[in-house]
Amino acid sequence: MKRVVVVAFSPGLASSLAITQDIFATANRLALASGRSAPFEVQVISPAAARTRVFEADDLLLLPGLGIADEEGLATWLSSRGATAATRFVEQAHAAGATVAASCASTFLLAKAGVLDGRLATTTWWLAPLFRRLFPKVDLNPERILVADWPIATAGAALAQIDLVLAIVAKFASPSLSQTCARYLLLDERKSQGPYMAVGHLAVQDACLSRAEAWIQENLANDFTIDQVADSAGMAPRTFARRVHSVAGMSPVKFVQRVRMEAAERLLETTRLTVDEVAREVGYAESSTLRRLIRREGRRAPGDLRRHR
């Protein structure tokens, strides 16, 4: 039986903690129903109780998502006594050889403890710019919903806790049990946060990118170069490329494509323009180009957007 220690933070996401308990309970119930022993012993503890916890190598420390939604609030909390104590808790668990896993803003605690240095990791996508600034030694890929680099695992925004717990069930019980849990709880498989990332939200966190995004919006229907976009931000092209990557984690070309696709989706959802007309409105001469880019990014097809109007 795998002992899982779940820390219930305050502020914490109630949904993240609840889905954690539901999935483990379902895994245990299904295992017992099939004549096997329950694979998990789950203990939910407070940060205060965590201070006296002694870890063993076979344990698993799991940090559900924090209920902090903005950079300023998270940066303030990370400097608090509670976050410092939680960081020491992560360090102790890792030093004992325990598996450590976290989702959403709780991934910052793993990074603060240094256990993600030199590793591939993910986090909630809209806090990725802050994560990169604070922890440059981490190989961050915010498009990933889950990075299971055992004995450490990280997951993306809020409900990526679902993906994280299912991965734990697959790793420490069996993949078939994880799949059965997903079917019982009607949990869909998701491979990327990419379709959910709003480039406008990322851009607003940086004044230069915000100017570039506004200029692109004003010139959507026109042909323009990346050099012109960089100039609108008051930067040389290479400097602009570095800034886009550091803030949004993508190339300038992809940044422009994402602005255009998000504008196209808004038009498809809110107007009666045809797909061909929408494509031209956002700078594509052929609607097939827009369709191909949307499919490549894993977003909904134009027809799906129409049906949801």
PDB file of N, CA, C and O in Angstrom, residues 166-240:
ATOM      1  N   LEU A 166      -4.406  10.793 -11.495  1.00  0.00           N
ATOM      2  CA  LEU A 166      -4.550   9.614 -12.363  1.00  0.00           C
ATOM      3  C   LEU A 166      -3.181   9.046 -12.737  1.00  0.00           C
ATOM      4  O   LEU A 166      -3.010   7.820 -12.827  1.00  0.00           O
ATOM      5  N   ALA A 167      -2.201   9.921 -12.954  1.00  0.00           N
ATOM      6  CA  ALA A 167      -0.844   9.461 -13.258  1.00  0.00           C
ATOM      7  C   ALA A 167      -0.236   8.731 -12.062  1.00  0.00           C
ATOM      8  O   ALA A 167       0.484   7.740 -12.220  1.00  0.00           O
ATOM      9  N   ILE A 168      -0.538   9.205 -10.859  1.00  0.00           N
ATOM     10  CA  ILE A 168      -0.053   8.545  -9.649  1.00  0.00           C
ATOM     11  C   ILE A 168      -0.678   7.153  -9.523  1.00  0.00           C
ATOM     12  O   ILE A 168      -0.006   6.168  -9.199  1.00  0.00           O
ATOM     13  N   VAL A 169      -1.980   7.064  -9.792  1.00  0.00           N
ATOM     14  CA  VAL A 169      -2.654   5.761  -9.745  1.00  0.00           C
ATOM     15  C   VAL A 169      -2.038   4.809 -10.770  1.00  0.00           C
ATOM     16  O   VAL A 169      -1.778   3.634 -10.477  1.00  0.00           O
ATOM     17  N   ALA A 170      -1.771   5.322 -11.972  1.00  0.00           N
ATOM     18  CA  ALA A 170      -1.166   4.477 -13.009  1.00  0.00           C
ATOM     19  C   ALA A 170       0.228   4.017 -12.620  1.00  0.00           C
ATOM     20  O   ALA A 170       0.602   2.861 -12.858  1.00  0.00           O
ATOM     21  N   LYS A 171       0.993   4.902 -12.008  1.00  0.00           N
ATOM     22  CA  LYS A 171       2.382   4.586 -11.646  1.00  0.00           C
ATOM     23  C   LYS A 171       2.465   3.610 -10.491  1.00  0.00           C
ATOM     24  O   LYS A 171       3.257   2.657 -10.513  1.00  0.00           O
ATOM     25  N   PHE A 172       1.666   3.823  -9.435  1.00  0.00           N
ATOM     26  CA  PHE A 172       1.845   3.069  -8.198  1.00  0.00           C
ATOM     27  C   PHE A 172       0.777   1.995  -7.969  1.00  0.00           C
ATOM     28  O   PHE A 172       0.872   1.251  -6.990  1.00  0.00           O
ATOM     29  N   ALA A 173      -0.218   1.928  -8.848  1.00  0.00           N
ATOM     30  CA  ALA A 173      -1.183   0.823  -8.815  1.00  0.00           C
ATOM     31  C   ALA A 173      -1.108   0.105 -10.154  1.00  0.00           C
ATOM     32  O   ALA A 173      -0.385  -0.867 -10.300  1.00  0.00           O
ATOM     33  N   SER A 174      -1.813   0.648 -11.163  1.00  0.00           N
ATOM     34  CA  SER A 174      -1.699   0.087 -12.512  1.00  0.00           C
ATOM     35  C   SER A 174      -2.350   1.038 -13.510  1.00  0.00           C
ATOM     36  O   SER A 174      -3.294   1.755 -13.160  1.00  0.00           O
ATOM     37  N   PRO A 175      -1.879   1.047 -14.769  1.00  0.00           N
ATOM     38  CA  PRO A 175      -2.511   1.885 -15.788  1.00  0.00           C
ATOM     39  C   PRO A 175      -3.981   1.528 -16.005  1.00  0.00           C
ATOM     40  O   PRO A 175      -4.805   2.412 -16.231  1.00  0.00           O
ATOM     41  N   SER A 176      -4.312   0.249 -15.927  1.00  0.00           N
ATOM     42  CA  SER A 176      -5.703  -0.157 -16.148  1.00  0.00           C
ATOM     43  C   SER A 176      -6.614   0.372 -15.049  1.00  0.00           C
ATOM     44  O   SER A 176      -7.756   0.789 -15.315  1.00  0.00           O
ATOM     45  N   LEU A 177      -6.133   0.387 -13.808  1.00  0.00           N
ATOM     46  CA  LEU A 177      -6.939   0.941 -12.719  1.00  0.00           C
ATOM     47  C   LEU A 177      -7.135   2.439 -12.905  1.00  0.00           C
ATOM     48  O   LEU A 177      -8.224   2.969 -12.674  1.00  0.00           O
ATOM     49  N   SER A 178      -6.086   3.136 -13.343  1.00  0.00           N
ATOM     50  CA  SER A 178      -6.198   4.570 -13.615  1.00  0.00           C
ATOM     51  C   SER A 178      -7.233   4.835 -14.700  1.00  0.00           C
ATOM     52  O   SER A 178      -8.068   5.742 -14.579  1.00  0.00           O
ATOM     53  N   GLN A 179      -7.218   4.036 -15.761  1.00  0.00           N
ATOM     54  CA  GLN A 179      -8.172   4.203 -16.852  1.00  0.00           C
ATOM     55  C   GLN A 179      -9.604   3.924 -16.389  1.00  0.00           C
ATOM     56  O   GLN A 179     -10.549   4.612 -16.778  1.00  0.00           O
ATOM     57  N   THR A 180      -9.759   2.927 -15.532  1.00  0.00           N
ATOM     58  CA  THR A 180     -11.094   2.605 -15.027  1.00  0.00           C
ATOM     59  C   THR A 180     -11.620   3.720 -14.127  1.00  0.00           C
ATOM     60  O   THR A 180     -12.798   4.085 -14.185  1.00  0.00           O
ATOM     61  N   CYS A 181     -10.747   4.294 -13.296  1.00  0.00           N
ATOM     62  CA  CYS A 181     -11.136   5.447 -12.476  1.00  0.00           C
ATOM     63  C   CYS A 181     -11.632   6.591 -13.358  1.00  0.00           C
ATOM     64  O   CYS A 181     -12.647   7.231 -13.056  1.00  0.00           O
ATOM     65  N   ALA A 182     -10.901   6.854 -14.428  1.00  0.00           N
ATOM     66  CA  ALA A 182     -11.277   7.944 -15.339  1.00  0.00           C
ATOM     67  C   ALA A 182     -12.649   7.686 -15.957  1.00  0.00           C
ATOM     68  O   ALA A 182     -13.465   8.611 -16.090  1.00  0.00           O
ATOM     69  N   ARG A 183     -12.917   6.431 -16.305  1.00  0.00           N
ATOM     70  CA  ARG A 183     -14.228   6.108 -16.895  1.00  0.00           C
ATOM     71  C   ARG A 183     -15.343   6.265 -15.866  1.00  0.00           C
ATOM     72  O   ARG A 183     -16.413   6.804 -16.168  1.00  0.00           O
ATOM     73  N   TYR A 184     -15.113   5.797 -14.649  1.00  0.00           N
ATOM     74  CA  TYR A 184     -16.139   5.900 -13.612  1.00  0.00           C
ATOM     75  C   TYR A 184     -16.465   7.351 -13.283  1.00  0.00           C
ATOM     76  O   TYR A 184     -17.613   7.702 -13.003  1.00  0.00           O
ATOM     77  N   LEU A 185     -15.453   8.207 -13.294  1.00  0.00           N
ATOM     78  CA  LEU A 185     -15.641   9.613 -12.910  1.00  0.00           C
ATOM     79  C   LEU A 185     -15.843  10.533 -14.108  1.00  0.00           C
ATOM     80  O   LEU A 185     -15.911  11.754 -13.957  1.00  0.00           O
ATOM     81  N   LEU A 186     -15.941   9.956 -15.303  1.00  0.00           N
ATOM     82  CA  LEU A 186     -16.139  10.730 -16.543  1.00  0.00           C
ATOM     83  C   LEU A 186     -15.047  11.781 -16.735  1.00  0.00           C
ATOM     84  O   LEU A 186     -15.312  12.959 -16.988  1.00  0.00           O
ATOM     85  N   LEU A 187     -13.813  11.349 -16.608  1.00  0.00           N
ATOM     86  CA  LEU A 187     -12.671  12.248 -16.758  1.00  0.00           C
ATOM     87  C   LEU A 187     -12.022  12.026 -18.114  1.00  0.00           C
ATOM     88  O   LEU A 187     -11.579  10.927 -18.427  1.00  0.00           O
ATOM     89  N   ASP A 188     -11.980  13.063 -18.927  1.00  0.00           N
ATOM     90  CA  ASP A 188     -11.414  12.962 -20.268  1.00  0.00           C
ATOM     91  C   ASP A 188      -9.899  13.082 -20.231  1.00  0.00           C
ATOM     92  O   ASP A 188      -9.334  13.799 -19.393  1.00  0.00           O
ATOM     93  N   GLU A 189      -9.244  12.409 -21.172  1.00  0.00           N
ATOM     94  CA  GLU A 189      -7.793  12.534 -21.304  1.00  0.00           C
ATOM     95  C   GLU A 189      -7.453  13.846 -21.989  1.00  0.00           C
ATOM     96  O   GLU A 189      -8.040  14.203 -23.005  1.00  0.00           O
ATOM     97  N   ARG A 190      -6.496  14.572 -21.425  1.00  0.00           N
ATOM     98  CA  ARG A 190      -6.030  15.835 -22.007  1.00  0.00           C
ATOM     99  C   ARG A 190      -4.521  15.796 -22.066  1.00  0.00           C
ATOM    100  O   ARG A 190      -3.872  15.366 -21.118  1.00  0.00           O
ATOM    101  N   LYS A 191      -3.959  16.251 -23.164  1.00  0.00           N
ATOM    102  CA  LYS A 191      -2.515  16.154 -23.359  1.00  0.00           C
ATOM    103  C   LYS A 191      -1.785  17.481 -23.207  1.00  0.00           C
ATOM    104  O   LYS A 191      -0.584  17.511 -23.043  1.00  0.00           O
ATOM    105  N   SER A 192      -2.500  18.596 -23.290  1.00  0.00           N
ATOM    106  CA  SER A 192      -1.809  19.877 -23.323  1.00  0.00           C
ATOM    107  C   SER A 192      -2.659  20.986 -22.724  1.00  0.00           C
ATOM    108  O   SER A 192      -3.894  20.953 -22.791  1.00  0.00           O
ATOM    109  N   GLN A 193      -1.984  21.983 -22.117  1.00  0.00           N
ATOM    110  CA  GLN A 193      -2.664  23.215 -21.715  1.00  0.00           C
ATOM    111  C   GLN A 193      -2.732  24.207 -22.870  1.00  0.00           C
ATOM    112  O   GLN A 193      -3.395  25.235 -22.760  1.00  0.00           O
ATOM    113  N   GLY A 194      -2.018  23.887 -23.958  1.00  0.00           N
ATOM    114  CA  GLY A 194      -1.922  24.813 -25.070  1.00  0.00           C
ATOM    115  C   GLY A 194      -3.243  25.396 -25.538  1.00  0.00           C
ATOM    116  O   GLY A 194      -3.367  26.621 -25.724  1.00  0.00           O
ATOM    117  N   PRO A 195      -4.287  24.551 -25.744  1.00  0.00           N
ATOM    118  CA  PRO A 195      -5.553  25.096 -26.211  1.00  0.00           C
ATOM    119  C   PRO A 195      -6.215  26.067 -25.252  1.00  0.00           C
ATOM    120  O   PRO A 195      -7.084  26.839 -25.642  1.00  0.00           O
ATOM    121  N   TYR A 196      -5.817  26.030 -23.987  1.00  0.00           N
ATOM    122  CA  TYR A 196      -6.450  26.888 -22.986  1.00  0.00           C
ATOM    123  C   TYR A 196      -5.676  28.181 -22.748  1.00  0.00           C
ATOM    124  O   TYR A 196      -6.182  29.092 -22.086  1.00  0.00           O
ATOM    125  N   MET A 197      -4.467  28.268 -23.248  1.00  0.00           N
ATOM    126  CA  MET A 197      -3.624  29.425 -22.985  1.00  0.00           C
ATOM    127  C   MET A 197      -4.094  30.638 -23.782  1.00  0.00           C
ATOM    128  O   MET A 197      -4.198  30.580 -24.998  1.00  0.00           O
ATOM    129  N   ALA A 198      -4.382  31.717 -23.102  1.00  0.00           N
ATOM    130  CA  ALA A 198      -4.823  32.959 -23.751  1.00  0.00           C
ATOM    131  C   ALA A 198      -3.626  33.889 -23.867  1.00  0.00           C
ATOM    132  O   ALA A 198      -3.134  34.407 -22.865  1.00  0.00           O
ATOM    133  N   VAL A 199      -3.164  34.097 -25.091  1.00  0.00           N
ATOM    134  CA  VAL A 199      -1.942  34.873 -25.280  1.00  0.00           C
ATOM    135  C   VAL A 199      -2.131  36.324 -24.849  1.00  0.00           C
ATOM    136  O   VAL A 199      -1.195  36.970 -24.388  1.00  0.00           O
ATOM    137  N   GLY A 200      -3.350  36.833 -24.953  1.00  0.00           N
ATOM    138  CA  GLY A 200      -3.610  38.195 -24.508  1.00  0.00           C
ATOM    139  C   GLY A 200      -3.386  38.354 -23.011  1.00  0.00           C
ATOM    140  O   GLY A 200      -2.885  39.382 -22.553  1.00  0.00           O
ATOM    141  N   HIS A 201      -3.746  37.327 -22.246  1.00  0.00           N
ATOM    142  CA  HIS A 201      -3.542  37.377 -20.796  1.00  0.00           C
ATOM    143  C   HIS A 201      -2.057  37.346 -20.465  1.00  0.00           C
ATOM    144  O   HIS A 201      -1.607  38.023 -19.541  1.00  0.00           O
ATOM    145  N   LEU A 202      -1.294  36.553 -21.202  1.00  0.00           N
ATOM    146  CA  LEU A 202       0.148  36.507 -20.975  1.00  0.00           C
ATOM    147  C   LEU A 202       0.793  37.843 -21.352  1.00  0.00           C
ATOM    148  O   LEU A 202       1.673  38.338 -20.652  1.00  0.00           O
ATOM    149  N   ALA A 203       0.351  38.419 -22.470  1.00  0.00           N
ATOM    150  CA  ALA A 203       0.957  39.658 -22.959  1.00  0.00           C
ATOM    151  C   ALA A 203       0.733  40.820 -22.002  1.00  0.00           C
ATOM    152  O   ALA A 203       1.607  41.676 -21.843  1.00  0.00           O
ATOM    153  N   VAL A 204      -0.425  40.847 -21.346  1.00  0.00           N
ATOM    154  CA  VAL A 204      -0.740  41.983 -20.487  1.00  0.00           C
ATOM    155  C   VAL A 204       0.189  42.046 -19.281  1.00  0.00           C
ATOM    156  O   VAL A 204       0.299  43.089 -18.612  1.00  0.00           O
ATOM    157  N   GLN A 205       0.907  40.949 -18.996  1.00  0.00           N
ATOM    158  CA  GLN A 205       1.836  40.938 -17.871  1.00  0.00           C
ATOM    159  C   GLN A 205       3.167  41.615 -18.212  1.00  0.00           C
ATOM    160  O   GLN A 205       4.022  41.766 -17.339  1.00  0.00           O
ATOM    161  N   ASP A 206       3.349  42.006 -19.465  1.00  0.00           N
ATOM    162  CA  ASP A 206       4.582  42.671 -19.887  1.00  0.00           C
ATOM    163  C   ASP A 206       4.205  43.858 -20.777  1.00  0.00           C
ATOM    164  O   ASP A 206       3.505  43.687 -21.783  1.00  0.00           O
ATOM    165  N   ALA A 207       4.670  45.050 -20.429  1.00  0.00           N
ATOM    166  CA  ALA A 207       4.260  46.262 -21.152  1.00  0.00           C
ATOM    167  C   ALA A 207       4.624  46.209 -22.628  1.00  0.00           C
ATOM    168  O   ALA A 207       3.837  46.614 -23.489  1.00  0.00           O
ATOM    169  N   CYS A 208       5.826  45.710 -22.950  1.00  0.00           N
ATOM    170  CA  CYS A 208       6.255  45.660 -24.348  1.00  0.00           C
ATOM    171  C   CYS A 208       5.411  44.682 -25.152  1.00  0.00           C
ATOM    172  O   CYS A 208       4.979  44.983 -26.275  1.00  0.00           O
ATOM    173  N   LEU A 209       5.149  43.496 -24.591  1.00  0.00           N
ATOM    174  CA  LEU A 209       4.322  42.524 -25.295  1.00  0.00           C
ATOM    175  C   LEU A 209       2.881  43.000 -25.404  1.00  0.00           C
ATOM    176  O   LEU A 209       2.189  42.702 -26.384  1.00  0.00           O
ATOM    177  N   SER A 210       2.431  43.745 -24.408  1.00  0.00           N
ATOM    178  CA  SER A 210       1.082  44.289 -24.459  1.00  0.00           C
ATOM    179  C   SER A 210       0.944  45.272 -25.620  1.00  0.00           C
ATOM    180  O   SER A 210      -0.064  45.268 -26.341  1.00  0.00           O
ATOM    181  N   ARG A 211       1.979  46.099 -25.835  1.00  0.00           N
ATOM    182  CA  ARG A 211       1.948  47.023 -26.975  1.00  0.00           C
ATOM    183  C   ARG A 211       1.960  46.249 -28.292  1.00  0.00           C
ATOM    184  O   ARG A 211       1.244  46.595 -29.236  1.00  0.00           O
ATOM    185  N   ALA A 212       2.771  45.208 -28.358  1.00  0.00           N
ATOM    186  CA  ALA A 212       2.849  44.404 -29.579  1.00  0.00           C
ATOM    187  C   ALA A 212       1.517  43.726 -29.866  1.00  0.00           C
ATOM    188  O   ALA A 212       1.047  43.707 -31.013  1.00  0.00           O
ATOM    189  N   GLU A 213       0.897  43.175 -28.832  1.00  0.00           N
ATOM    190  CA  GLU A 213      -0.382  42.487 -29.018  1.00  0.00           C
ATOM    191  C   GLU A 213      -1.463  43.454 -29.489  1.00  0.00           C
ATOM    192  O   GLU A 213      -2.269  43.140 -30.366  1.00  0.00           O
ATOM    193  N   ALA A 214      -1.474  44.671 -28.928  1.00  0.00           N
ATOM    194  CA  ALA A 214      -2.449  45.683 -29.346  1.00  0.00           C
ATOM    195  C   ALA A 214      -2.217  46.084 -30.799  1.00  0.00           C
ATOM    196  O   ALA A 214      -3.177  46.262 -31.571  1.00  0.00           O
ATOM    197  N   TRP A 215      -0.948  46.206 -31.206  1.00  0.00           N
ATOM    198  CA  TRP A 215      -0.634  46.577 -32.601  1.00  0.00           C
ATOM    199  C   TRP A 215      -1.070  45.472 -33.554  1.00  0.00           C
ATOM    200  O   TRP A 215      -1.634  45.753 -34.622  1.00  0.00           O
ATOM    201  N   ILE A 216      -0.847  44.221 -33.187  1.00  0.00           N
ATOM    202  CA  ILE A 216      -1.279  43.104 -34.030  1.00  0.00           C
ATOM    203  C   ILE A 216      -2.796  43.129 -34.184  1.00  0.00           C
ATOM    204  O   ILE A 216      -3.329  42.935 -35.290  1.00  0.00           O
ATOM    205  N   GLN A 217      -3.506  43.366 -33.079  1.00  0.00           N
ATOM    206  CA  GLN A 217      -4.966  43.416 -33.138  1.00  0.00           C
ATOM    207  C   GLN A 217      -5.445  44.503 -34.113  1.00  0.00           C
ATOM    208  O   GLN A 217      -6.418  44.306 -34.838  1.00  0.00           O
ATOM    209  N   GLU A 218      -4.753  45.628 -34.126  1.00  0.00           N
ATOM    210  CA  GLU A 218      -5.135  46.731 -35.019  1.00  0.00           C
ATOM    211  C   GLU A 218      -4.806  46.437 -36.475  1.00  0.00           C
ATOM    212  O   GLU A 218      -5.384  47.058 -37.382  1.00  0.00           O
ATOM    213  N   ASN A 219      -3.894  45.508 -36.718  1.00  0.00           N
ATOM    214  CA  ASN A 219      -3.434  45.227 -38.080  1.00  0.00           C
ATOM    215  C   ASN A 219      -3.698  43.785 -38.515  1.00  0.00           C
ATOM    216  O   ASN A 219      -3.022  43.262 -39.401  1.00  0.00           O
ATOM    217  N   LEU A 220      -4.677  43.146 -37.894  1.00  0.00           N
ATOM    218  CA  LEU A 220      -4.936  41.730 -38.142  1.00  0.00           C
ATOM    219  C   LEU A 220      -5.120  41.397 -39.614  1.00  0.00           C
ATOM    220  O   LEU A 220      -4.625  40.378 -40.105  1.00  0.00           O
ATOM    221  N   ALA A 221      -5.841  42.219 -40.329  1.00  0.00           N
ATOM    222  CA  ALA A 221      -6.168  41.907 -41.716  1.00  0.00           C
ATOM    223  C   ALA A 221      -5.027  42.210 -42.682  1.00  0.00           C
ATOM    224  O   ALA A 221      -5.103  41.874 -43.868  1.00  0.00           O
ATOM    225  N   ASN A 222      -3.959  42.819 -42.196  1.00  0.00           N
ATOM    226  CA  ASN A 222      -2.863  43.244 -43.066  1.00  0.00           C
ATOM    227  C   ASN A 222      -1.702  42.256 -43.052  1.00  0.00           C
ATOM    228  O   ASN A 222      -1.521  41.505 -42.094  1.00  0.00           O
ATOM    229  N   ASP A 223      -0.905  42.317 -44.113  1.00  0.00           N
ATOM    230  CA  ASP A 223       0.357  41.583 -44.115  1.00  0.00           C
ATOM    231  C   ASP A 223       1.396  42.422 -43.362  1.00  0.00           C
ATOM    232  O   ASP A 223       1.504  43.631 -43.591  1.00  0.00           O
ATOM    233  N   PHE A 224       2.135  41.803 -42.481  1.00  0.00           N
ATOM    234  CA  PHE A 224       3.198  42.515 -41.784  1.00  0.00           C
ATOM    235  C   PHE A 224       4.288  41.526 -41.398  1.00  0.00           C
ATOM    236  O   PHE A 224       4.089  40.307 -41.408  1.00  0.00           O
ATOM    237  N   THR A 225       5.431  42.065 -41.054  1.00  0.00           N
ATOM    238  CA  THR A 225       6.575  41.224 -40.702  1.00  0.00           C
ATOM    239  C   THR A 225       6.777  41.203 -39.189  1.00  0.00           C
ATOM    240  O   THR A 225       6.269  42.076 -38.467  1.00  0.00           O
ATOM    241  N   ILE A 226       7.549  40.237 -38.739  1.00  0.00           N
ATOM    242  CA  ILE A 226       7.877  40.172 -37.319  1.00  0.00           C
ATOM    243  C   ILE A 226       8.710  41.386 -36.914  1.00  0.00           C
ATOM    244  O   ILE A 226       8.596  41.893 -35.795  1.00  0.00           O
ATOM    245  N   ASP A 227       9.525  41.888 -37.843  1.00  0.00           N
ATOM    246  CA  ASP A 227      10.307  43.089 -37.545  1.00  0.00           C
ATOM    247  C   ASP A 227       9.392  44.272 -37.225  1.00  0.00           C
ATOM    248  O   ASP A 227       9.692  45.083 -36.335  1.00  0.00           O
ATOM    249  N   GLN A 228       8.270  44.378 -37.945  1.00  0.00           N
ATOM    250  CA  GLN A 228       7.321  45.456 -37.680  1.00  0.00           C
ATOM    251  C   GLN A 228       6.662  45.283 -36.313  1.00  0.00           C
ATOM    252  O   GLN A 228       6.429  46.260 -35.605  1.00  0.00           O
ATOM    253  N   VAL A 229       6.358  44.041 -35.958  1.00  0.00           N
ATOM    254  CA  VAL A 229       5.776  43.772 -34.637  1.00  0.00           C
ATOM    255  C   VAL A 229       6.773  44.168 -33.547  1.00  0.00           C
ATOM    256  O   VAL A 229       6.412  44.803 -32.554  1.00  0.00           O
ATOM    257  N   ALA A 230       8.026  43.765 -33.734  1.00  0.00           N
ATOM    258  CA  ALA A 230       9.063  44.114 -32.765  1.00  0.00           C
ATOM    259  C   ALA A 230       9.188  45.633 -32.635  1.00  0.00           C
ATOM    260  O   ALA A 230       9.326  46.169 -31.526  1.00  0.00           O
ATOM    261  N   ASP A 231       9.136  46.336 -33.767  1.00  0.00           N
ATOM    262  CA  ASP A 231       9.237  47.794 -33.752  1.00  0.00           C
ATOM    263  C   ASP A 231       8.078  48.417 -32.985  1.00  0.00           C
ATOM    264  O   ASP A 231       8.257  49.405 -32.269  1.00  0.00           O
ATOM    265  N   SER A 232       6.881  47.807 -33.102  1.00  0.00           N
ATOM    266  CA  SER A 232       5.718  48.333 -32.374  1.00  0.00           C
ATOM    267  C   SER A 232       5.910  48.216 -30.864  1.00  0.00           C
ATOM    268  O   SER A 232       5.334  48.978 -30.087  1.00  0.00           O
ATOM    269  N   ALA A 233       6.734  47.234 -30.454  1.00  0.00           N
ATOM    270  CA  ALA A 233       7.019  47.049 -29.030  1.00  0.00           C
ATOM    271  C   ALA A 233       8.217  47.867 -28.579  1.00  0.00           C
ATOM    272  O   ALA A 233       8.579  47.852 -27.397  1.00  0.00           O
ATOM    273  N   GLY A 234       8.863  48.582 -29.544  1.00  0.00           N
ATOM    274  CA  GLY A 234      10.030  49.385 -29.221  1.00  0.00           C
ATOM    275  C   GLY A 234      11.276  48.553 -28.988  1.00  0.00           C
ATOM    276  O   GLY A 234      12.135  48.927 -28.182  1.00  0.00           O
ATOM    277  N   MET A 235      11.389  47.430 -29.723  1.00  0.00           N
ATOM    278  CA  MET A 235      12.520  46.530 -29.528  1.00  0.00           C
ATOM    279  C   MET A 235      13.137  46.117 -30.850  1.00  0.00           C
ATOM    280  O   MET A 235      12.472  46.120 -31.888  1.00  0.00           O
ATOM    281  N   ALA A 236      14.416  45.726 -30.783  1.00  0.00           N
ATOM    282  CA  ALA A 236      15.050  45.082 -31.924  1.00  0.00           C
ATOM    283  C   ALA A 236      14.479  43.675 -32.055  1.00  0.00           C
ATOM    284  O   ALA A 236      14.047  43.086 -31.066  1.00  0.00           O
ATOM    285  N   PRO A 237      14.444  43.108 -33.269  1.00  0.00           N
ATOM    286  CA  PRO A 237      13.838  41.787 -33.467  1.00  0.00           C
ATOM    287  C   PRO A 237      14.375  40.702 -32.540  1.00  0.00           C
ATOM    288  O   PRO A 237      13.596  39.913 -31.985  1.00  0.00           O
ATOM    289  N   ARG A 238      15.691  40.641 -32.342  1.00  0.00           N
ATOM    290  CA  ARG A 238      16.237  39.595 -31.467  1.00  0.00           C
ATOM    291  C   ARG A 238      15.841  39.803 -30.013  1.00  0.00           C
ATOM    292  O   ARG A 238      15.540  38.845 -29.294  1.00  0.00           O
ATOM    293  N   THR A 239      15.834  41.048 -29.582  1.00  0.00           N
ATOM    294  CA  THR A 239      15.416  41.343 -28.211  1.00  0.00           C
ATOM    295  C   THR A 239      13.949  40.987 -28.023  1.00  0.00           C
ATOM    296  O   THR A 239      13.553  40.428 -26.987  1.00  0.00           O
ATOM    297  N   PHE A 240      13.152  41.299 -29.029  1.00  0.00           N
ATOM    298  CA  PHE A 240      11.722  40.977 -28.974  1.00  0.00           C
ATOM    299  C   PHE A 240      11.518  39.467 -28.904  1.00  0.00           C
ATOM    300  O   PHE A 240      10.683  38.975 -28.122  1.00  0.00           O
TER     301      PHE A 240
END
